[in-house]
mmCIF file of C-alpha atoms in Angstrom:
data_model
loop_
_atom_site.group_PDB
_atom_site.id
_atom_site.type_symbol
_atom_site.label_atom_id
_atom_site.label_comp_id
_atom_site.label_asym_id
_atom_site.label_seq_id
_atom_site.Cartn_x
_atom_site.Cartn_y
_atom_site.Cartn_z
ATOM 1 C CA UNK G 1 -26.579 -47.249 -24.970
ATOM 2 C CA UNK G 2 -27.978 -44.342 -23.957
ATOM 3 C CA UNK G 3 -25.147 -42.503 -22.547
ATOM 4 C CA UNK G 4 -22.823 -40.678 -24.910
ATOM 5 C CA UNK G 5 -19.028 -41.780 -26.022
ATOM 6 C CA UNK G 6 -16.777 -39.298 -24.634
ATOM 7 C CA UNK G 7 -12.910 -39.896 -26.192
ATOM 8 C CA UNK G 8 -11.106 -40.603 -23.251
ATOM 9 C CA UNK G 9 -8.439 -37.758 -22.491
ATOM 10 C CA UNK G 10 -5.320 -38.172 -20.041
ATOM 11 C CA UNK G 11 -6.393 -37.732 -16.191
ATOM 12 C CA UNK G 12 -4.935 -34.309 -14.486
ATOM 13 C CA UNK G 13 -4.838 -33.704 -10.702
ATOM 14 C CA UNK G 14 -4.836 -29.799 -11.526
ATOM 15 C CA UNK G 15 -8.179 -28.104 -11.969
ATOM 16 C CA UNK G 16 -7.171 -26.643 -15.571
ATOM 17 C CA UNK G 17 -7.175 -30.017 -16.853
ATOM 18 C CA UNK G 18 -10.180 -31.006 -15.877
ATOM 19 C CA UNK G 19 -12.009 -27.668 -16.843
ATOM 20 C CA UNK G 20 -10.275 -28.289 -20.312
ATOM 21 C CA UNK G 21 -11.798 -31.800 -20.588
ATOM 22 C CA UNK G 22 -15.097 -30.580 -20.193
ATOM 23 C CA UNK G 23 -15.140 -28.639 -22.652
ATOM 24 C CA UNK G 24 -13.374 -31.000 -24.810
ATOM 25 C CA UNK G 25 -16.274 -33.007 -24.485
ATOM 26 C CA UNK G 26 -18.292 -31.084 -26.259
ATOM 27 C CA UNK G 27 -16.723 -31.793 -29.951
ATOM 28 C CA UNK G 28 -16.735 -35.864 -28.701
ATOM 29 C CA UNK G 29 -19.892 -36.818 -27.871
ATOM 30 C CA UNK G 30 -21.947 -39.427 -29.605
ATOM 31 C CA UNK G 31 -24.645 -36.925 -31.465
ATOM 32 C CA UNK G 32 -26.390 -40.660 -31.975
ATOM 33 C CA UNK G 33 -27.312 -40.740 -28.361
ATOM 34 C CA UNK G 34 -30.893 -39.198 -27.231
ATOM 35 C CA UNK G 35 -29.277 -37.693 -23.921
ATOM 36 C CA UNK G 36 -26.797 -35.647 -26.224
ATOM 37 C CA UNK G 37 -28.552 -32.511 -25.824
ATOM 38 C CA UNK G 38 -28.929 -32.903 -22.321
ATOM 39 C CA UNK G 39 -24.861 -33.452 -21.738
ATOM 40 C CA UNK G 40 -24.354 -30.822 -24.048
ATOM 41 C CA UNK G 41 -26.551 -28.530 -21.578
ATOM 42 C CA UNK G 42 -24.620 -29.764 -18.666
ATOM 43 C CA UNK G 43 -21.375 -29.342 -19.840
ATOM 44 C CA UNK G 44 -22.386 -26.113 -20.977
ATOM 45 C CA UNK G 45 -23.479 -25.124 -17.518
ATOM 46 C CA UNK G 46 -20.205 -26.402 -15.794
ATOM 47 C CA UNK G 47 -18.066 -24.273 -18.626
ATOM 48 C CA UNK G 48 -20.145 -21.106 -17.467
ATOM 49 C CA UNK G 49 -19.235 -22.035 -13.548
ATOM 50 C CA UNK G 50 -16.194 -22.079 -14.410
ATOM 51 C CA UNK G 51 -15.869 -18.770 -16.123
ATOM 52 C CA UNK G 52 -18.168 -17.083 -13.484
ATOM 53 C CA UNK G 53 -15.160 -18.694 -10.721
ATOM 54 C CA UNK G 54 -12.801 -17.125 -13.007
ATOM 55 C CA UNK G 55 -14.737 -13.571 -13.105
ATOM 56 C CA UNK G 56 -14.597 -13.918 -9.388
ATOM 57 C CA UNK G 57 -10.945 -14.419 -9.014
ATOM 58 C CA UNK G 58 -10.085 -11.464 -11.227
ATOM 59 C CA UNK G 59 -12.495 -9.385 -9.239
ATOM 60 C CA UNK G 60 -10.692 -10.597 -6.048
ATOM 61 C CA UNK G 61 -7.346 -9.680 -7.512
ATOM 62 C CA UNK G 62 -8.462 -5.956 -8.566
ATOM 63 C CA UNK G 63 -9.618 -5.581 -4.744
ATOM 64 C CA UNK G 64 -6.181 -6.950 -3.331
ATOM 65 C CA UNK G 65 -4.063 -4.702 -6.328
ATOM 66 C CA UNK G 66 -6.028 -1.729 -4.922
ATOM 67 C CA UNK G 67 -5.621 -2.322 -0.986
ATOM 68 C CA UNK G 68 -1.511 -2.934 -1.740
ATOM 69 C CA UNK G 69 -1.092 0.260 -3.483
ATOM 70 C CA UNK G 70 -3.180 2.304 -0.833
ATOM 71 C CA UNK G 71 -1.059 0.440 1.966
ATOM 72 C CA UNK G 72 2.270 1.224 0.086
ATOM 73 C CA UNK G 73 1.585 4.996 0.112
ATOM 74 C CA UNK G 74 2.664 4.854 3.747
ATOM 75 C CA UNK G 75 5.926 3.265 2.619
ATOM 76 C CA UNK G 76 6.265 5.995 -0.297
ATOM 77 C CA UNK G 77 5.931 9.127 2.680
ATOM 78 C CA UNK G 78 8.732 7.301 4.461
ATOM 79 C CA UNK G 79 11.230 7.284 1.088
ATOM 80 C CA UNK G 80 9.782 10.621 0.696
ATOM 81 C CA UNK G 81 10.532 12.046 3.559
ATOM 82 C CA UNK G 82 14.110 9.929 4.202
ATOM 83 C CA UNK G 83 15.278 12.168 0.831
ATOM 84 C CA UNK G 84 13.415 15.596 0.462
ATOM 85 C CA UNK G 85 16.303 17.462 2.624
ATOM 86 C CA UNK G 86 19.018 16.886 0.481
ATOM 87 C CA UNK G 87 18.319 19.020 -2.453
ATOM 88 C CA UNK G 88 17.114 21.710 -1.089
ATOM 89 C CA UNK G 89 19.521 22.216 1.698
ATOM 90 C CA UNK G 90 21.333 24.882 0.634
ATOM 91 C CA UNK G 91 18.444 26.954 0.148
ATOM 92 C CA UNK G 92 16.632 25.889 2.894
ATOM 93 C CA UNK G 93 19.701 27.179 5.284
ATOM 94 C CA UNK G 94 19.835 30.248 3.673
ATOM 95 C CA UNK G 95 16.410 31.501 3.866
ATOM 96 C CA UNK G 96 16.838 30.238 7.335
ATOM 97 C CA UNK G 97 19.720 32.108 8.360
ATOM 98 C CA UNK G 98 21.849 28.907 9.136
ATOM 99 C CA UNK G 99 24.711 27.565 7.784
ATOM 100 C CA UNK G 100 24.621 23.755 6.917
ATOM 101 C CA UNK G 101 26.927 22.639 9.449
ATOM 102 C CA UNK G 102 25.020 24.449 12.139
ATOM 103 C CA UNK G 103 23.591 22.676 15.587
ATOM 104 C CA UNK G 104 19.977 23.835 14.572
ATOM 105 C CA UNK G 105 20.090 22.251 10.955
ATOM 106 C CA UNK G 106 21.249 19.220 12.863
ATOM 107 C CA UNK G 107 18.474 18.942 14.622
ATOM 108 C CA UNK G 108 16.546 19.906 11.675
ATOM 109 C CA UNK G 109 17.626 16.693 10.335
ATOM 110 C CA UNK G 110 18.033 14.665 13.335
ATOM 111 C CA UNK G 111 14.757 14.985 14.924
ATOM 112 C CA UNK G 112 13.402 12.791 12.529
ATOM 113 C CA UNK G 113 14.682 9.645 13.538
ATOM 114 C CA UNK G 114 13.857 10.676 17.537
ATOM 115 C CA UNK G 115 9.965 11.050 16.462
ATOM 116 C CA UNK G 116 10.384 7.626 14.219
ATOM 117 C CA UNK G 117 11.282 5.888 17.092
ATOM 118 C CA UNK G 118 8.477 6.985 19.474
ATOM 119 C CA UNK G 119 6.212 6.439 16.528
ATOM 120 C CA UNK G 120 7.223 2.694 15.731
ATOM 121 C CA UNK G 121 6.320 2.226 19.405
ATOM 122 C CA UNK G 122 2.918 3.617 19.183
ATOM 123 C CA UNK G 123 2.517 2.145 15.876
ATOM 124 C CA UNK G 124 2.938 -1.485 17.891
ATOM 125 C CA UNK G 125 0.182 -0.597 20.580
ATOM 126 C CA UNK G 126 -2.492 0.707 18.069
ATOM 127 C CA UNK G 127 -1.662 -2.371 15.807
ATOM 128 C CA UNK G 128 -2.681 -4.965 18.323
ATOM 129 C CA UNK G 129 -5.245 -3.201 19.911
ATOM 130 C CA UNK G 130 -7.096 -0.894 16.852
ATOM 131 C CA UNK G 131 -6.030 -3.040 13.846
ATOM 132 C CA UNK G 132 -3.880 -2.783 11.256
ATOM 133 C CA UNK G 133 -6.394 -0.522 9.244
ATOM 134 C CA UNK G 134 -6.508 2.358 11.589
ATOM 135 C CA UNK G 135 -2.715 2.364 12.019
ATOM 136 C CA UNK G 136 -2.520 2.886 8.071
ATOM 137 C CA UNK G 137 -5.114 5.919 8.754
ATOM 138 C CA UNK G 138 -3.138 7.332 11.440
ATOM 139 C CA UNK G 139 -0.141 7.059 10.019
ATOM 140 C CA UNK G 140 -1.087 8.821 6.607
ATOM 141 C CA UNK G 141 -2.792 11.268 9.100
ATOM 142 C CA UNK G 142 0.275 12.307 10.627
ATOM 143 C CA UNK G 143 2.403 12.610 7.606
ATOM 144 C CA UNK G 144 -0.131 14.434 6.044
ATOM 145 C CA UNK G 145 -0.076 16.829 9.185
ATOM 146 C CA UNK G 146 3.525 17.338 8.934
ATOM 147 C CA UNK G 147 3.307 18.233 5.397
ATOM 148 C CA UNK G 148 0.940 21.118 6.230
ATOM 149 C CA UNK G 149 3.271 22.290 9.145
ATOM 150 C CA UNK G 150 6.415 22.514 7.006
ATOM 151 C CA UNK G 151 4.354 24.479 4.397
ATOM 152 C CA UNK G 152 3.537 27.056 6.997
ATOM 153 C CA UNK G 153 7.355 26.933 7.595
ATOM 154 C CA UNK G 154 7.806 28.092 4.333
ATOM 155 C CA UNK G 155 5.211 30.221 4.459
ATOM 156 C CA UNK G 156 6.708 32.074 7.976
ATOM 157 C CA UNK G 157 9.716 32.438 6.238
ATOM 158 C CA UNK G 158 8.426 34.261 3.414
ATOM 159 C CA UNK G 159 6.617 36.525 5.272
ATOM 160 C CA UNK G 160 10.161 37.482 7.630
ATOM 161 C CA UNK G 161 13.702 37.504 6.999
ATOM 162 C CA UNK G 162 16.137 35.017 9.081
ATOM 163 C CA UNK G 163 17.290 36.961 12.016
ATOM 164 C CA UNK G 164 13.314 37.988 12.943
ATOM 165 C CA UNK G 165 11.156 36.611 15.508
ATOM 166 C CA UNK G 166 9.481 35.316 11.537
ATOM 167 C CA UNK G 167 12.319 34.142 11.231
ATOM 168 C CA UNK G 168 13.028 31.849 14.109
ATOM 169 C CA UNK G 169 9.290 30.810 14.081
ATOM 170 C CA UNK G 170 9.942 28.826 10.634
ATOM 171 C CA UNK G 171 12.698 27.329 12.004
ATOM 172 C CA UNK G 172 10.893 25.922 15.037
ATOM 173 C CA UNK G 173 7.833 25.008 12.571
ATOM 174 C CA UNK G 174 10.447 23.158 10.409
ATOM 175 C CA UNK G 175 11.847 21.129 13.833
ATOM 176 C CA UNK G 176 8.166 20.119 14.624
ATOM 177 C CA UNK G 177 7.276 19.473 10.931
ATOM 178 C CA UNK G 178 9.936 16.898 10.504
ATOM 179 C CA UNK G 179 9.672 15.643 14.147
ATOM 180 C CA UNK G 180 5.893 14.750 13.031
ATOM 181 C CA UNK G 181 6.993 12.833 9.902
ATOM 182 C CA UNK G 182 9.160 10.786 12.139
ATOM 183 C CA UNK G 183 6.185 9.399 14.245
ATOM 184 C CA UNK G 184 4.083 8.868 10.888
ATOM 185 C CA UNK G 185 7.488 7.655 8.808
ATOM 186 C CA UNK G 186 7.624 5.377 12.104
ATOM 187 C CA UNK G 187 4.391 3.959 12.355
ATOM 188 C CA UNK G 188 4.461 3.160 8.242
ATOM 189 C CA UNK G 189 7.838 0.859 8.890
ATOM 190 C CA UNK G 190 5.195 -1.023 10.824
ATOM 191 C CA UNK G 191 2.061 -0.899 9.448
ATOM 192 C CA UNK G 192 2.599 -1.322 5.676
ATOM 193 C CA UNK G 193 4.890 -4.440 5.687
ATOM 194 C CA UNK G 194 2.336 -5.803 8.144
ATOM 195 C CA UNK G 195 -0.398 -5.078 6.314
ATOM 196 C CA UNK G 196 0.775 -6.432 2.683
ATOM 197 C CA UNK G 197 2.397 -9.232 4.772
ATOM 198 C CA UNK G 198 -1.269 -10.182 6.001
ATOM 199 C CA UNK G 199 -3.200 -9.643 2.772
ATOM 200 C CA UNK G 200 -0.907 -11.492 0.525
ATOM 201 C CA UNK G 201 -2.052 -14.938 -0.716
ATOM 202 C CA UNK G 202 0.198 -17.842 -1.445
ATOM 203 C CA UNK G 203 0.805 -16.529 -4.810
ATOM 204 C CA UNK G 204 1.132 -13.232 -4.350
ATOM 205 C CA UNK G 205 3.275 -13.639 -0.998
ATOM 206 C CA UNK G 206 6.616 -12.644 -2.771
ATOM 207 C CA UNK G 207 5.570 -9.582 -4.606
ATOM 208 C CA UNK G 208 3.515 -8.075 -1.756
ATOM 209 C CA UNK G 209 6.910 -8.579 0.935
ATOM 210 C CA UNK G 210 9.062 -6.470 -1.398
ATOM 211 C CA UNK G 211 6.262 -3.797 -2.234
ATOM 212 C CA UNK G 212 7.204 -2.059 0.483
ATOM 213 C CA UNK G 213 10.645 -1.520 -0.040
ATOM 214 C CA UNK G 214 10.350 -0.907 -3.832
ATOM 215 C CA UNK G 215 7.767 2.082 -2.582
ATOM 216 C CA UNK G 216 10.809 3.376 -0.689
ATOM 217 C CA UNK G 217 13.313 3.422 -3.403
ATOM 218 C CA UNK G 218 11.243 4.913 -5.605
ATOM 219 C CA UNK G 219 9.884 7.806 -3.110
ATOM 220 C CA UNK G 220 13.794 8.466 -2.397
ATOM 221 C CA UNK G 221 14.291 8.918 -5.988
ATOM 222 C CA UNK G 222 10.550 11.183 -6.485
ATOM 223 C CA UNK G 223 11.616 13.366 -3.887
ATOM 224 C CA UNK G 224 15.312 14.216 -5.062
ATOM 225 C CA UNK G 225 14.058 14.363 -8.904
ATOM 226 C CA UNK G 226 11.221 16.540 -7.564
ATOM 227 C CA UNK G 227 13.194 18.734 -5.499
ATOM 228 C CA UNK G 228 15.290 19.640 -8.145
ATOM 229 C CA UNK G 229 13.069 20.557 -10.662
ATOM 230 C CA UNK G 230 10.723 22.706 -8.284
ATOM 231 C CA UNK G 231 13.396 24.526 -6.741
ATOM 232 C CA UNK G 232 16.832 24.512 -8.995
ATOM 233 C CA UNK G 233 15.176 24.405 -12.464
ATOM 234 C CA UNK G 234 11.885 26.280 -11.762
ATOM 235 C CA UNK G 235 12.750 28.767 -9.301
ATOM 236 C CA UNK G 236 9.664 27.818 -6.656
ATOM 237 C CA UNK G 237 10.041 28.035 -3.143
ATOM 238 C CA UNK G 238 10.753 24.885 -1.451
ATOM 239 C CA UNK G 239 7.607 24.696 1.122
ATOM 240 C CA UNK G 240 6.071 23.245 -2.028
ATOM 241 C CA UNK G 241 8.149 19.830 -1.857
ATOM 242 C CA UNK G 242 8.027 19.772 1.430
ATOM 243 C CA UNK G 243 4.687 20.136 1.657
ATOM 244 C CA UNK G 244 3.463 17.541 -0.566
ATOM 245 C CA UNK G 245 3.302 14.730 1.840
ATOM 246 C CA UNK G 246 0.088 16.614 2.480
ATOM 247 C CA UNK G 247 -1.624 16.056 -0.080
ATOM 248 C CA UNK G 248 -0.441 12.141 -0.452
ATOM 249 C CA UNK G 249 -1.735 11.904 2.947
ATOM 250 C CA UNK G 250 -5.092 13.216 2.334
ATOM 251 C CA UNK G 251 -5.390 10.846 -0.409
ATOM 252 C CA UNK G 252 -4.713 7.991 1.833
ATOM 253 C CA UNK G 253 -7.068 9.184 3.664
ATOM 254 C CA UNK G 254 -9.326 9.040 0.865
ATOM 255 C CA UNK G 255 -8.615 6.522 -0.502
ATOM 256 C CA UNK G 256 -9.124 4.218 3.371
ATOM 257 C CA UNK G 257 -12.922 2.779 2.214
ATOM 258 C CA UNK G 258 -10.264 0.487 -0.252
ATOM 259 C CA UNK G 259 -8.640 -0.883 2.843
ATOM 260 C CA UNK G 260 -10.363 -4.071 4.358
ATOM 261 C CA UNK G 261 -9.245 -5.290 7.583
ATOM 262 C CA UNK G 262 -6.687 -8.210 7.435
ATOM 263 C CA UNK G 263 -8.030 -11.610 8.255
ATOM 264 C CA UNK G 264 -5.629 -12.469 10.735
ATOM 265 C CA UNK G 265 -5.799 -9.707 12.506
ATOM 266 C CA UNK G 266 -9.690 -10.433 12.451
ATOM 267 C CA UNK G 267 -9.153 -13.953 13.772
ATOM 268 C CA UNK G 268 -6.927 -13.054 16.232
ATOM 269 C CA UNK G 269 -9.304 -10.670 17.638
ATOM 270 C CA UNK G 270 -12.114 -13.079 17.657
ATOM 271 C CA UNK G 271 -14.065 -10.883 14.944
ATOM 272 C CA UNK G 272 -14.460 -13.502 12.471
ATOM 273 C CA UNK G 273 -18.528 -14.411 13.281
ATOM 274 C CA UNK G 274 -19.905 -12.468 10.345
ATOM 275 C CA UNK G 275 -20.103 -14.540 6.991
ATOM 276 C CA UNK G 276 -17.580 -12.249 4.474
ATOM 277 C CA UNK G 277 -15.029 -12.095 8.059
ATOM 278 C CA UNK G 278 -15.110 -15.709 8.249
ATOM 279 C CA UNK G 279 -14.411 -16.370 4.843
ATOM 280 C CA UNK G 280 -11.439 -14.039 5.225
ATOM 281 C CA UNK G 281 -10.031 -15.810 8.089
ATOM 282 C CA UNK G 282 -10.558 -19.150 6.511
ATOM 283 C CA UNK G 283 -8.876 -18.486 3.701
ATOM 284 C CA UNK G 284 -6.420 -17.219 5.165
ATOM 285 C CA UNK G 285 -5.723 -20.209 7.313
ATOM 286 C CA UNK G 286 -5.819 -22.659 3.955
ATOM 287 C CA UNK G 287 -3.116 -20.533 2.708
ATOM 288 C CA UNK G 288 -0.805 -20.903 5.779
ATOM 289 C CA UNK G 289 -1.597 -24.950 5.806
#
């Protein structure tokens, strides 16, 4: 008699159900009963857990948004660099002195894949042994590096025409520029699908695989568009395209504090003592069961 009469509402195995019922409740009890304002209370307090739970998971989901789009900037320098050449090339060659069918705009072009490859490899070693973290760092590092090289390319061959000693010096700036991109285009083929790969809950598992190719597509398409405004339609020299991976590297780098360590990677290492690590790494292991 002294309990209230709740309407009985169809059972639910999922969690929105229930949550729904208790609040139901509310608008169903038996305002006759002497305990009413007491189950009011305590529903009250469970509807309030349950919003605070839900505050959480939103809060959760801002901090995951933000690491995936600071990870995918190492896919976007890859895309970015895989298209910048093609625009520009006549004018590049030119100012250069070469023509485009030349051995040394070959290389030019070439070199890139020979420093991707020796980068994929390091990007394997410092993986397993650093984290995945740090590889993101040094990847953006090195990108960003070769974006300040090629600008100096430019820069050389402003100051000197093609056949001087200026001349020849932008050309072998250009070479080590784009052999640098390589071994940071390299290491992001590694690092950012790992990363988002590790990161990803069950949910967002799908979304987070293709990220990375959807941030190459899109850099392919940025760097033509962008070529060919800066240097067809408004007449700028081209060390400013290819010297933008510069600045997207140092806001990579900036942007690192964003980055948490993956929890496998964390349980793998046997770094998963400390309470937030552990929760990480358990988590993680509910999603794969």
């Amino acid at each position: 008699a002294l309990t209230p009469k709740l309407m009985v509402t169809p059972r639910s195995r999922s969690g929105r159900s229930r949550r729904c019922r208790r609040l139901l409740s509310l608008f169903y009890l038996d305002w006759s009963s002497p305990r009413c304002a007491d189950d009011c209370a305590s529903a009250a307090a469970t509807a309030g857990r349950d919003v605070a739970i839900g505050g959480a998971a939103a809060k959760s989901s801002l901090g995951l948004a933000a690491a995936a789009f600071v990870a995918s900037l190492s896919s976007f320098q890859f895309g970015y660099a895989t298209g910048i050449l093609n625009v520009p090339q006549r004018i590049i060659t030119t100012d250069l002195g070469l023509d485009k069918d030349s051995i040394s705009w070959a290389v030019v072009v070439s070199i890139w894949a020979l420093g991707g490859l020796l980068g994929a490899q390091v990007a394997a070693v410092v993986a397993d042994s650093r984290g995945r973290r740090p590889l993101l760092a040094l990847s953006g590092l090195t990108c960003g590096t070769s974006g300040l090289v090629a600008f100096c390319a430019g820069t050389a061959s402003l100051a000197a025409g093609p056949e001087s000693v200026g001349g020849r010096s932008a050309l072998c700036l250009l070479v080590l520029s784009r052999f640098i991109s390589g071994g940071g285009c390299g290491m992001a083929t590694v690092a950012a699908p790992l990363y988002l790969g590790e990161i990803a809950t069950t949910e967002t598992r799908g979304a987070l695989g293709s990220l990375a190719q959807l941030s190459v597509v899109v850099a392919i398409v940025v760097a033509q568009g962008l070529a060919a405004l800066i240097t067809h339609h408004l007449g700028l020299h081209w060390r400013l395209v290819l010297g933008l991976p510069a600045f997207i590297g140092a806001a990579q780098l900036a942007l690192l504090p964003l980055l948490p360590e993956t929890p496998r990677y964390l349980l793998s290492r046997g770094l998963a003592q400390g309470g937030e690590a552990r929760g990480e790494a358990r988590g993680e292991a509910r999603g794969e069961a």
